[in-house]
Short mmCIF file of C-alpha atoms in Angstrom, two decimals:
data_model
loop_
_atom_site.label_atom_id
_atom_site.label_comp_id
_atom_site.label_asym_id
_atom_site.label_seq_id
_atom_site.Cartn_x
_atom_site.Cartn_y
_atom_site.Cartn_z
CA MET X 1255 66.28 -46.43 -55.45
CA THR X 1256 66.96 -48.16 -58.75
CA ASP X 1257 69.15 -45.56 -60.45
CA THR X 1258 72.17 -43.68 -59.23
CA LEU X 1259 71.11 -40.53 -57.38
CA THR X 1260 73.29 -37.54 -56.67
CA CYS X 1261 73.59 -35.09 -53.81
CA ARG X 1262 75.68 -32.07 -52.98
CA ILE X 1263 76.54 -30.67 -49.53
CA PRO X 1264 76.61 -26.85 -49.48
CA ARG X 1265 79.94 -25.25 -48.63
CA THR X 1266 78.26 -23.42 -45.75
CA HIS X 1267 77.49 -26.77 -44.07
CA ASN X 1268 81.01 -27.66 -43.04
CA GLY X 1269 82.41 -29.12 -39.86
CA PRO X 1270 86.19 -29.02 -40.34
CA PRO X 1271 87.12 -26.29 -42.85
CA ASP X 1272 87.21 -28.49 -45.96
CA SER X 1273 84.63 -31.19 -45.21
CA ALA X 1274 80.97 -31.44 -44.31
CA ASN X 1275 79.56 -31.39 -40.82
CA GLY X 1276 79.36 -35.10 -40.05
CA GLY X 1277 75.83 -35.10 -38.68
CA TYR X 1278 74.47 -33.05 -41.56
CA ALA X 1279 76.11 -35.37 -44.10
CA CYS X 1280 74.82 -38.48 -42.33
CA GLY X 1281 71.30 -37.03 -42.25
CA MET X 1282 71.39 -36.23 -45.96
CA PHE X 1283 72.72 -39.68 -46.87
CA ALA X 1284 70.12 -41.44 -44.68
CA ARG X 1285 67.28 -39.40 -46.18
CA ILE X 1286 68.30 -40.05 -49.77
CA ALA X 1287 68.77 -43.78 -49.10
CA GLU X 1288 65.46 -44.24 -47.24
CA ASP X 1289 63.82 -46.16 -50.12
CA VAL X 1290 66.50 -48.83 -49.80
CA ILE X 1291 67.31 -48.70 -46.09
CA GLY X 1292 64.02 -47.74 -44.48
CA PRO X 1293 63.36 -44.98 -41.95
CA ARG X 1294 66.01 -46.08 -39.41
CA ALA X 1295 69.50 -45.84 -40.83
CA VAL X 1296 73.04 -46.04 -39.54
CA VAL X 1297 75.66 -44.17 -41.53
CA GLN X 1298 79.36 -44.94 -41.41
CA LEU X 1299 81.71 -42.30 -42.75
CA HIS X 1300 84.78 -43.74 -44.44
CA THR X 1301 86.35 -40.41 -45.45
CA PRO X 1302 85.51 -36.75 -44.78
CA PRO X 1303 82.50 -35.87 -46.98
CA PRO X 1304 83.55 -33.21 -49.50
CA LEU X 1305 81.73 -29.92 -49.89
CA ASP X 1306 80.05 -28.39 -52.92
CA THR X 1307 80.76 -31.34 -55.19
CA GLU X 1308 78.55 -34.02 -56.69
CA LEU X 1309 78.31 -37.29 -54.77
CA ALA X 1310 76.78 -40.45 -56.21
CA VAL X 1311 74.37 -42.57 -54.16
CA ARG X 1312 74.09 -46.20 -55.33
CA ALA X 1313 72.13 -49.12 -53.91
CA HIS X 1314 74.24 -52.21 -53.19
CA HIS X 1315 72.97 -55.38 -51.47
CA ARG X 1316 70.34 -53.57 -49.34
CA ARG X 1317 72.80 -50.84 -48.48
CA ALA X 1318 73.48 -47.48 -50.06
CA LEU X 1319 77.02 -46.46 -50.93
CA ILE X 1320 78.02 -42.81 -51.25
CA TRP X 1321 80.81 -42.20 -53.77
CA HIS X 1322 82.99 -39.24 -54.70
CA GLY X 1323 84.38 -40.43 -57.98
CA ASP X 1324 86.13 -43.70 -57.14
CA GLU X 1325 86.37 -42.93 -53.42
CA LEU X 1326 83.83 -44.45 -51.01
CA VAL X 1327 82.62 -41.67 -48.71
CA ALA X 1328 79.96 -43.45 -46.64
CA THR X 1329 77.86 -46.60 -46.24
CA VAL X 1330 74.21 -46.39 -45.20
CA SER X 1331 72.72 -49.52 -43.62
CA THR X 1332 69.55 -50.39 -41.75
CA ALA X 1333 69.76 -49.80 -38.01
CA ARG X 1334 68.63 -53.23 -36.82
CA GLN X 1335 68.37 -52.58 -33.09
CA ASP X 1336 66.62 -49.96 -31.02
CA GLN X 1337 68.95 -47.56 -29.25
CA ALA X 1338 69.78 -49.08 -25.86
CA GLU X 1339 71.16 -45.97 -24.14
CA VAL X 1340 69.46 -42.57 -24.05
CA ALA X 1341 70.47 -39.05 -23.07
CA PRO X 1342 68.63 -37.71 -20.02
CA PHE X 1343 66.19 -34.82 -20.12
CA VAL X 1344 67.37 -31.64 -18.40
CA THR X 1345 65.34 -28.52 -17.81
CA LEU X 1346 65.55 -25.41 -19.94
CA ALA X 1347 67.15 -23.53 -17.04
CA ALA X 1348 69.78 -26.26 -16.54
CA ALA X 1349 70.60 -26.23 -20.26
CA GLU X 1350 70.97 -22.45 -20.25
CA ARG X 1351 73.35 -22.66 -17.26
CA ALA X 1352 75.37 -25.39 -18.99
CA SER X 1353 75.79 -23.26 -22.13
CA ALA X 1354 77.69 -20.66 -20.13
CA PHE X 1355 80.49 -23.22 -19.67
CA PHE X 1356 80.83 -24.27 -23.31
CA ARG X 1357 84.45 -25.37 -23.63
CA GLY X 1358 84.52 -24.46 -27.30
CA ALA X 1359 84.32 -20.79 -26.38
CA THR X 1360 88.00 -20.95 -25.37
CA VAL X 1361 89.40 -23.98 -27.26
CA HIS X 1362 87.65 -25.07 -30.45
CA PRO X 1363 89.25 -27.38 -33.06
CA PHE X 1364 86.82 -26.29 -35.80
CA PRO X 1365 85.58 -22.74 -35.07
CA GLU X 1366 83.89 -22.52 -38.50
CA CYS X 1367 81.64 -25.54 -37.82
CA LEU X 1368 78.05 -25.13 -38.99
CA VAL X 1369 76.58 -26.31 -35.68
CA CYS X 1370 78.87 -25.27 -32.85
CA GLY X 1371 81.43 -22.97 -34.47
CA THR X 1372 82.27 -19.80 -32.58
CA ALA X 1373 83.51 -17.89 -35.64
CA ARG X 1374 80.32 -18.15 -37.70
CA THR X 1375 78.13 -15.07 -38.23
CA ASP X 1376 76.20 -16.15 -41.34
CA PRO X 1377 72.50 -17.13 -41.37
CA ALA X 1378 73.22 -20.86 -41.85
CA ALA X 1379 75.08 -21.16 -38.53
CA LEU X 1380 73.22 -22.81 -35.64
CA HIS X 1381 75.34 -21.49 -32.73
CA LEU X 1382 74.94 -24.46 -30.37
CA THR X 1383 77.04 -24.12 -27.20
CA PRO X 1384 76.77 -27.38 -25.21
CA GLY X 1385 78.38 -27.28 -21.79
CA PRO X 1386 78.59 -29.60 -18.76
CA VAL X 1387 75.39 -30.05 -16.74
CA ASP X 1388 75.60 -29.58 -12.97
CA GLY X 1389 75.27 -32.86 -11.10
CA LEU X 1390 75.34 -35.12 -14.19
CA SER X 1391 78.66 -36.72 -15.04
CA ASP X 1392 79.59 -36.92 -18.74
CA VAL X 1393 76.47 -34.96 -19.80
CA VAL X 1394 76.38 -31.71 -21.77
CA ALA X 1395 73.39 -29.61 -22.79
CA CYS X 1396 72.36 -26.37 -24.43
CA THR X 1397 69.30 -24.66 -25.81
CA TRP X 1398 68.47 -24.19 -29.48
CA THR X 1399 65.69 -22.15 -31.06
CA PRO X 1400 64.92 -23.66 -34.47
CA GLY X 1401 63.75 -21.69 -37.47
CA ASP X 1402 62.36 -24.10 -40.05
CA PRO X 1403 64.76 -27.04 -39.82
CA ASP X 1404 64.87 -29.90 -42.29
CA LEU X 1405 65.72 -33.49 -41.37
CA ASP X 1406 69.39 -33.12 -42.31
CA THR X 1407 69.75 -30.16 -39.95
CA LEU X 1408 68.14 -32.11 -37.10
CA TRP X 1409 70.76 -34.84 -37.54
CA ALA X 1410 73.42 -32.11 -37.34
CA VAL X 1411 71.89 -30.75 -34.13
CA LEU X 1412 71.96 -34.25 -32.63
CA ASP X 1413 75.58 -34.70 -33.74
CA CYS X 1414 77.87 -31.95 -32.45
CA PRO X 1415 76.88 -31.92 -28.75
CA GLY X 1416 78.07 -35.52 -28.50
CA GLY X 1417 81.55 -34.39 -29.47
CA TRP X 1418 81.58 -31.96 -26.58
CA THR X 1419 81.18 -34.76 -24.04
CA LEU X 1420 84.78 -35.57 -25.05
CA ASP X 1421 88.08 -33.77 -24.58
CA GLN X 1422 88.48 -31.79 -27.80
CA SER X 1423 91.75 -30.15 -26.81
CA GLY X 1424 94.89 -31.42 -28.47
CA SER X 1425 94.05 -34.05 -31.07
CA PRO X 1426 90.27 -33.66 -31.61
CA TYR X 1427 87.54 -36.23 -32.14
CA VAL X 1428 85.46 -36.35 -35.33
CA LEU X 1429 82.28 -38.24 -36.16
CA GLY X 1430 82.77 -41.75 -37.53
CA ARG X 1431 79.36 -43.42 -37.33
CA MET X 1432 75.85 -42.19 -36.52
CA SER X 1433 72.27 -43.35 -36.34
CA ALA X 1434 69.33 -41.12 -35.49
CA HIS X 1435 65.57 -41.34 -35.18
CA VAL X 1436 63.66 -38.06 -35.46
CA HIS X 1437 60.10 -38.42 -34.15
CA ALA X 1438 58.93 -34.88 -34.85
CA VAL X 1439 60.19 -31.44 -35.87
CA PRO X 1440 60.36 -29.01 -32.92
CA PRO X 1441 58.15 -25.93 -33.15
CA SER X 1442 59.69 -23.02 -35.01
CA GLY X 1443 60.70 -20.09 -32.83
CA GLU X 1444 60.36 -21.97 -29.54
CA PRO X 1445 63.38 -23.04 -27.46
CA ALA X 1446 64.38 -26.69 -27.52
CA ILE X 1447 66.95 -28.54 -25.42
CA VAL X 1448 69.81 -30.63 -26.80
CA VAL X 1449 71.46 -33.11 -24.44
CA ALA X 1450 74.35 -35.52 -25.01
CA ARG X 1451 75.98 -38.15 -22.82
CA HIS X 1452 79.30 -39.95 -23.10
CA ILE X 1453 78.84 -43.73 -22.75
CA ALA X 1454 82.31 -45.25 -23.14
CA THR X 1455 85.73 -44.79 -24.70
CA VAL X 1456 87.98 -47.56 -26.02
CA GLY X 1457 91.34 -46.42 -27.31
CA ARG X 1458 90.70 -43.67 -29.85
CA THR X 1459 86.96 -44.34 -30.28
CA ALA X 1460 84.15 -43.06 -28.08
CA ARG X 1461 80.44 -43.85 -28.01
CA VAL X 1462 77.93 -41.11 -27.20
CA VAL X 1463 74.17 -40.63 -27.26
CA SER X 1464 72.14 -37.45 -27.69
CA ALA X 1465 68.53 -36.28 -27.73
CA LEU X 1466 66.43 -33.25 -28.60
CA PHE X 1467 63.64 -32.25 -26.21
CA GLY X 1468 60.96 -29.65 -25.75
CA PRO X 1469 60.87 -27.71 -22.45
CA ASP X 1470 58.11 -30.05 -21.20
CA GLY X 1471 60.24 -33.15 -21.78
CA THR X 1472 58.74 -34.13 -25.15
CA GLU X 1473 61.42 -35.99 -27.09
CA PHE X 1474 61.73 -34.92 -30.72
CA GLY X 1475 64.60 -37.22 -31.64
CA ARG X 1476 67.56 -39.22 -30.42
CA ALA X 1477 70.88 -40.40 -31.81
CA GLU X 1478 73.79 -42.70 -31.11
CA ALA X 1479 77.25 -42.06 -32.51
CA THR X 1480 80.82 -43.24 -32.53
CA TRP X 1481 83.50 -40.57 -32.53
CA VAL X 1482 87.14 -41.16 -33.49
CA ARG X 1483 90.08 -39.18 -32.16
CA LEU X 1484 92.37 -38.00 -34.93
CA SER X 1485 95.83 -39.45 -34.55
CA ASP X 1486 99.04 -37.53 -34.19
CA SER X 1487 102.56 -38.69 -34.90
CA SER X 1488 103.00 -40.13 -31.38
CA ASP X 1489 99.91 -42.36 -31.53
CA PRO X 1490 100.28 -46.07 -32.19
CA ALA X 1491 98.22 -47.69 -34.92
CA PRO X 1492 94.69 -48.47 -33.69
CA SER X 1493 94.00 -51.94 -32.38
CA GLN X 1494 91.32 -54.16 -33.87
CA GLU X 1495 88.97 -53.14 -31.03
CA GLU X 1496 89.46 -49.45 -31.82
CA ARG X 1497 88.56 -49.75 -35.50
CA LEU X 1498 85.01 -48.88 -36.46
CA PRO X 1499 82.87 -51.80 -37.61
CA SER X 1500 82.24 -51.94 -41.35
#
């Protein structure tokens, strides 16, 4: 990537109402930066990625920087270590049972979200409903029947379920940092299983992992992410440990 490239996130691919779905944006940025970063990228979001506007992608010291005008939106770097923690496989039946207890059905901070929004009826919406899995602490799962997904969409699918391992009532969590490795695209029209597991929370940041499986346990992809709880007026400033690494 020698010249500045540009990209644009469709307005339909939002998470919060006025910004992109974090996983979709990270997938797009990682894909565009692959010539510089390589196939395994980690993307840190510095500000909510804007919708339907031109973003500039520039190489900088073996990283790729995503700019909206003079504002740095994201940094894409090489993921230098294999993912240490993984989400467990659960059966199709267990994932279907878990979906029935999707907490977002009653309390959802972003009901228009591309991936897990409950208010979406348009063709772009993915309608994931991850709920707690019986017998597995801190694990959520759901089923998903893909159409013809691209890589960016697969990052989005691996993103949102991780947020539902956390308490999204009150001040919600949003994606801050994500890496993903997609091994293969799941077959179109056949059910797949998305699983996410909460690993740890420190202050306002939480680490989660997720994976996408076929009904026979074939892993199509996995991801690791850091989520950040939005502050309210009663929250103290984050400590050094709570801040995301640069």
